[in-house]
Amino acid sequence: MGIRVERQQIFNYSDVYKNISFSNGENSFSFLGQLNEWENVEITSRIFYKKLEALLYGEEVRAKMYDSFIVNMLTYRNQKDDTILDLVKKHDYSIESLHSFFMEMFDFVYFSVKKQLPYTKHLSLISNAVSELLENTFKYSSRKYCITAVLDKNSDYPLNIYIENTYDNDDIGKINENVKALRLGIEEVNSYSTPEEAYFEIMKNRLENSVDENGEDVKTSRLGLAKISADTKSRISLEENSEHFGEKGITIKVSIPLELYSREYFNEIIETSLKQHSQLPQG
């Protein structure tokens, strides 16, 4: 049962990835897709994580990080020159054993070098924020989206993430109601002096007043926005139009005051970590 579920998750990831349209700029990336299933929210946020990782570190640094340490591990296991068929045979044609092998390989990269680099925690928190916004995409829009991330080195908020959604139905009243609730939620979050204060106060208000006069929960979305702002130290804004979807779209902008580092700084950490792990025990 477990292996069937795991295999289906891998196929789902592949299907979602193949149905996304990607574009990359010098300091940006963008991708356009649709959330056909609830499970696609998590998959899409994981794809975003890898794209953001490449943007923040740069493709060259990221390749060096993974390639160097994977080669390092394989060399000390006397597996560097093995073909895929060799690896399959050495793992007794067992998909479970191969899966464990690859998990161990990527864990080694994470704990040996990636954890030493800046952005490890940021990547998770920002991806969780995108996942939260994609949940709203699934629940309240046509489920079509465009995600764009842009680095601006001259800004106080160097990382800007744009989530664009659209509405295909003709229920203007419901659309206006959802957009108004979103706008008011963002305004409330931004009305506090810091993201941390916003999260604390909105959390306190939610505990004290979790439902409105009709017994409906009205605080959840605001709490989610407040958590995004607090986790990423960001400012959130809303535009009631969209570059990709026009007047039938909205754009949520998350501006993050991320400290930027040079490629030389990343390479120095990688080289230091490589030296520290140059004498791996053979396994």
PDB file of N, CA, C and O in Angstrom, residues 15-22 30-37 40 44 47 134 137 141-148 163-166 168 244-245:
ATOM      1  N   ASP A  15       3.303  14.759 -13.587  1.00  0.00           N
ATOM      2  CA  ASP A  15       2.186  15.283 -14.378  1.00  0.00           C
ATOM      3  C   ASP A  15       2.026  16.786 -14.182  1.00  0.00           C
ATOM      4  O   ASP A  15       1.816  17.530 -15.144  1.00  0.00           O
ATOM      5  N   VAL A  16       2.105  17.235 -12.924  1.00  0.00           N
ATOM      6  CA  VAL A  16       1.958  18.664 -12.635  1.00  0.00           C
ATOM      7  C   VAL A  16       3.086  19.449 -13.295  1.00  0.00           C
ATOM      8  O   VAL A  16       2.862  20.477 -13.930  1.00  0.00           O
ATOM      9  N   TYR A  17       4.307  18.944 -13.160  1.00  0.00           N
ATOM     10  CA  TYR A  17       5.471  19.631 -13.713  1.00  0.00           C
ATOM     11  C   TYR A  17       5.352  19.774 -15.230  1.00  0.00           C
ATOM     12  O   TYR A  17       5.632  20.841 -15.792  1.00  0.00           O
ATOM     13  N   LYS A  18       4.927  18.705 -15.895  1.00  0.00           N
ATOM     14  CA  LYS A  18       4.839  18.714 -17.361  1.00  0.00           C
ATOM     15  C   LYS A  18       3.758  19.672 -17.873  1.00  0.00           C
ATOM     16  O   LYS A  18       3.825  20.120 -19.017  1.00  0.00           O
ATOM     17  N   ASN A  19       2.799  19.993 -17.021  1.00  0.00           N
ATOM     18  CA  ASN A  19       1.702  20.862 -17.446  1.00  0.00           C
ATOM     19  C   ASN A  19       1.885  22.315 -17.004  1.00  0.00           C
ATOM     20  O   ASN A  19       0.944  23.106 -17.076  1.00  0.00           O
ATOM     21  N   ILE A  20       3.084  22.639 -16.549  1.00  0.00           N
ATOM     22  CA  ILE A  20       3.409  24.017 -16.179  1.00  0.00           C
ATOM     23  C   ILE A  20       4.235  24.646 -17.293  1.00  0.00           C
ATOM     24  O   ILE A  20       5.121  24.016 -17.864  1.00  0.00           O
ATOM     25  N   SER A  21       3.935  25.899 -17.593  1.00  0.00           N
ATOM     26  CA  SER A  21       4.698  26.652 -18.583  1.00  0.00           C
ATOM     27  C   SER A  21       5.687  27.550 -17.853  1.00  0.00           C
ATOM     28  O   SER A  21       5.284  28.429 -17.073  1.00  0.00           O
ATOM     29  N   PHE A  22       6.993  27.341 -18.086  1.00  0.00           N
ATOM     30  CA  PHE A  22       8.044  28.068 -17.372  1.00  0.00           C
ATOM     31  C   PHE A  22       8.678  29.133 -18.256  1.00  0.00           C
ATOM     32  O   PHE A  22       8.802  28.958 -19.477  1.00  0.00           O
ATOM     33  N   SER A  30       9.167  32.694 -13.793  1.00  0.00           N
ATOM     34  CA  SER A  30       7.714  32.745 -13.781  1.00  0.00           C
ATOM     35  C   SER A  30       7.180  31.410 -14.270  1.00  0.00           C
ATOM     36  O   SER A  30       7.787  30.772 -15.127  1.00  0.00           O
ATOM     37  N   PHE A  31       6.074  30.962 -13.688  1.00  0.00           N
ATOM     38  CA  PHE A  31       5.422  29.780 -14.259  1.00  0.00           C
ATOM     39  C   PHE A  31       3.911  29.859 -14.117  1.00  0.00           C
ATOM     40  O   PHE A  31       3.378  30.430 -13.181  1.00  0.00           O
ATOM     41  N   LEU A  32       3.260  29.300 -15.129  1.00  0.00           N
ATOM     42  CA  LEU A  32       1.828  29.391 -15.308  1.00  0.00           C
ATOM     43  C   LEU A  32       1.231  27.991 -15.292  1.00  0.00           C
ATOM     44  O   LEU A  32       1.739  27.086 -15.946  1.00  0.00           O
ATOM     45  N   GLY A  33       0.179  27.793 -14.505  1.00  0.00           N
ATOM     46  CA  GLY A  33      -0.414  26.458 -14.432  1.00  0.00           C
ATOM     47  C   GLY A  33      -1.826  26.492 -13.886  1.00  0.00           C
ATOM     48  O   GLY A  33      -2.444  27.547 -13.748  1.00  0.00           O
ATOM     49  N   GLN A  34      -2.332  25.318 -13.543  1.00  0.00           N
ATOM     50  CA  GLN A  34      -3.684  25.183 -13.006  1.00  0.00           C
ATOM     51  C   GLN A  34      -3.698  24.079 -11.960  1.00  0.00           C
ATOM     52  O   GLN A  34      -3.075  23.025 -12.134  1.00  0.00           O
ATOM     53  N   LEU A  35      -4.419  24.335 -10.866  1.00  0.00           N
ATOM     54  CA  LEU A  35      -4.523  23.376  -9.769  1.00  0.00           C
ATOM     55  C   LEU A  35      -5.757  22.510  -9.979  1.00  0.00           C
ATOM     56  O   LEU A  35      -6.854  22.867  -9.557  1.00  0.00           O
ATOM     57  N   ASN A  36      -5.575  21.379 -10.624  1.00  0.00           N
ATOM     58  CA  ASN A  36      -6.717  20.507 -10.913  1.00  0.00           C
ATOM     59  C   ASN A  36      -7.147  19.691  -9.698  1.00  0.00           C
ATOM     60  O   ASN A  36      -8.311  19.297  -9.597  1.00  0.00           O
ATOM     61  N   GLU A  37      -6.219  19.423  -8.799  1.00  0.00           N
ATOM     62  CA  GLU A  37      -6.498  18.639  -7.592  1.00  0.00           C
ATOM     63  C   GLU A  37      -5.899  19.345  -6.384  1.00  0.00           C
ATOM     64  O   GLU A  37      -4.926  20.089  -6.505  1.00  0.00           O
ATOM     65  N   ASN A  40      -2.259  19.104  -5.777  1.00  0.00           N
ATOM     66  CA  ASN A  40      -1.381  19.891  -6.635  1.00  0.00           C
ATOM     67  C   ASN A  40      -0.832  21.127  -5.936  1.00  0.00           C
ATOM     68  O   ASN A  40       0.186  21.687  -6.348  1.00  0.00           O
ATOM     69  N   THR A  44       2.997  21.973  -6.359  1.00  0.00           N
ATOM     70  CA  THR A  44       3.369  23.243  -6.976  1.00  0.00           C
ATOM     71  C   THR A  44       4.277  24.054  -6.069  1.00  0.00           C
ATOM     72  O   THR A  44       5.232  24.691  -6.539  1.00  0.00           O
ATOM     73  N   ILE A  47       7.717  22.639  -6.391  1.00  0.00           N
ATOM     74  CA  ILE A  47       8.340  23.089  -7.641  1.00  0.00           C
ATOM     75  C   ILE A  47       8.827  24.525  -7.477  1.00  0.00           C
ATOM     76  O   ILE A  47       9.939  24.874  -7.904  1.00  0.00           O
ATOM     77  N   LEU A 134      -1.647  29.511  -2.580  1.00  0.00           N
ATOM     78  CA  LEU A 134      -2.175  28.589  -3.581  1.00  0.00           C
ATOM     79  C   LEU A 134      -3.411  27.850  -3.062  1.00  0.00           C
ATOM     80  O   LEU A 134      -4.288  27.478  -3.847  1.00  0.00           O
ATOM     81  N   THR A 137      -6.037  30.030  -3.938  1.00  0.00           N
ATOM     82  CA  THR A 137      -6.260  29.906  -5.385  1.00  0.00           C
ATOM     83  C   THR A 137      -7.200  28.744  -5.670  1.00  0.00           C
ATOM     84  O   THR A 137      -8.132  28.857  -6.474  1.00  0.00           O
ATOM     85  N   SER A 141     -10.749  30.742  -6.539  1.00  0.00           N
ATOM     86  CA  SER A 141     -10.604  31.234  -7.910  1.00  0.00           C
ATOM     87  C   SER A 141     -10.904  30.123  -8.913  1.00  0.00           C
ATOM     88  O   SER A 141     -11.387  29.051  -8.545  1.00  0.00           O
ATOM     89  N   SER A 142     -10.583  30.384 -10.172  1.00  0.00           N
ATOM     90  CA  SER A 142     -10.783  29.368 -11.216  1.00  0.00           C
ATOM     91  C   SER A 142      -9.717  28.286 -11.152  1.00  0.00           C
ATOM     92  O   SER A 142      -9.744  27.346 -11.939  1.00  0.00           O
ATOM     93  N   ARG A 143      -8.744  28.458 -10.231  1.00  0.00           N
ATOM     94  CA  ARG A 143      -7.632  27.524  -9.994  1.00  0.00           C
ATOM     95  C   ARG A 143      -6.502  27.689 -10.998  1.00  0.00           C
ATOM     96  O   ARG A 143      -5.528  26.934 -10.957  1.00  0.00           O
ATOM     97  N   LYS A 144      -6.627  28.674 -11.875  1.00  0.00           N
ATOM     98  CA  LYS A 144      -5.490  29.014 -12.736  1.00  0.00           C
ATOM     99  C   LYS A 144      -4.616  30.012 -11.984  1.00  0.00           C
ATOM    100  O   LYS A 144      -5.121  30.844 -11.224  1.00  0.00           O
ATOM    101  N   TYR A 145      -3.320  29.942 -12.195  1.00  0.00           N
ATOM    102  CA  TYR A 145      -2.417  30.822 -11.470  1.00  0.00           C
ATOM    103  C   TYR A 145      -1.190  31.143 -12.318  1.00  0.00           C
ATOM    104  O   TYR A 145      -0.854  30.438 -13.270  1.00  0.00           O
ATOM    105  N   CYS A 146      -0.530  32.214 -11.947  1.00  0.00           N
ATOM    106  CA  CYS A 146       0.806  32.517 -12.450  1.00  0.00           C
ATOM    107  C   CYS A 146       1.633  32.968 -11.256  1.00  0.00           C
ATOM    108  O   CYS A 146       1.201  33.834 -10.486  1.00  0.00           O
ATOM    109  N   ILE A 147       2.786  32.345 -11.064  1.00  0.00           N
ATOM    110  CA  ILE A 147       3.695  32.721  -9.986  1.00  0.00           C
ATOM    111  C   ILE A 147       4.952  33.322 -10.600  1.00  0.00           C
ATOM    112  O   ILE A 147       5.560  32.728 -11.490  1.00  0.00           O
ATOM    113  N   THR A 148       5.333  34.488 -10.106  1.00  0.00           N
ATOM    114  CA  THR A 148       6.546  35.156 -10.579  1.00  0.00           C
ATOM    115  C   THR A 148       7.391  35.558  -9.379  1.00  0.00           C
ATOM    116  O   THR A 148       6.861  36.065  -8.387  1.00  0.00           O
ATOM    117  N   ILE A 163       1.609  36.431  -7.044  1.00  0.00           N
ATOM    118  CA  ILE A 163       0.676  35.328  -7.287  1.00  0.00           C
ATOM    119  C   ILE A 163      -0.529  35.900  -8.013  1.00  0.00           C
ATOM    120  O   ILE A 163      -1.263  36.727  -7.448  1.00  0.00           O
ATOM    121  N   GLU A 164      -0.731  35.491  -9.249  1.00  0.00           N
ATOM    122  CA  GLU A 164      -1.867  35.973 -10.030  1.00  0.00           C
ATOM    123  C   GLU A 164      -2.924  34.873 -10.138  1.00  0.00           C
ATOM    124  O   GLU A 164      -2.607  33.719 -10.417  1.00  0.00           O
ATOM    125  N   ASN A 165      -4.178  35.263  -9.900  1.00  0.00           N
ATOM    126  CA  ASN A 165      -5.317  34.350 -10.018  1.00  0.00           C
ATOM    127  C   ASN A 165      -6.366  34.967 -10.933  1.00  0.00           C
ATOM    128  O   ASN A 165      -6.355  36.171 -11.178  1.00  0.00           O
ATOM    129  N   THR A 166      -7.289  34.135 -11.388  1.00  0.00           N
ATOM    130  CA  THR A 166      -8.369  34.630 -12.238  1.00  0.00           C
ATOM    131  C   THR A 166      -9.685  33.986 -11.845  1.00  0.00           C
ATOM    132  O   THR A 166      -9.718  32.964 -11.154  1.00  0.00           O
ATOM    133  N   ASP A 168     -13.306  32.685 -13.526  1.00  0.00           N
ATOM    134  CA  ASP A 168     -13.994  32.373 -14.774  1.00  0.00           C
ATOM    135  C   ASP A 168     -15.515  32.424 -14.650  1.00  0.00           C
ATOM    136  O   ASP A 168     -16.213  32.523 -15.645  1.00  0.00           O
ATOM    137  N   HIS A 244      -1.358  38.629 -16.547  1.00  0.00           N
ATOM    138  CA  HIS A 244      -1.684  37.458 -17.362  1.00  0.00           C
ATOM    139  C   HIS A 244      -3.183  37.285 -17.601  1.00  0.00           C
ATOM    140  O   HIS A 244      -3.590  36.766 -18.637  1.00  0.00           O
ATOM    141  N   PHE A 245      -4.006  37.696 -16.630  1.00  0.00           N
ATOM    142  CA  PHE A 245      -5.441  37.426 -16.716  1.00  0.00           C
ATOM    143  C   PHE A 245      -6.282  38.689 -16.904  1.00  0.00           C
ATOM    144  O   PHE A 245      -7.505  38.600 -16.992  1.00  0.00           O
TER     145      PHE A 245
END
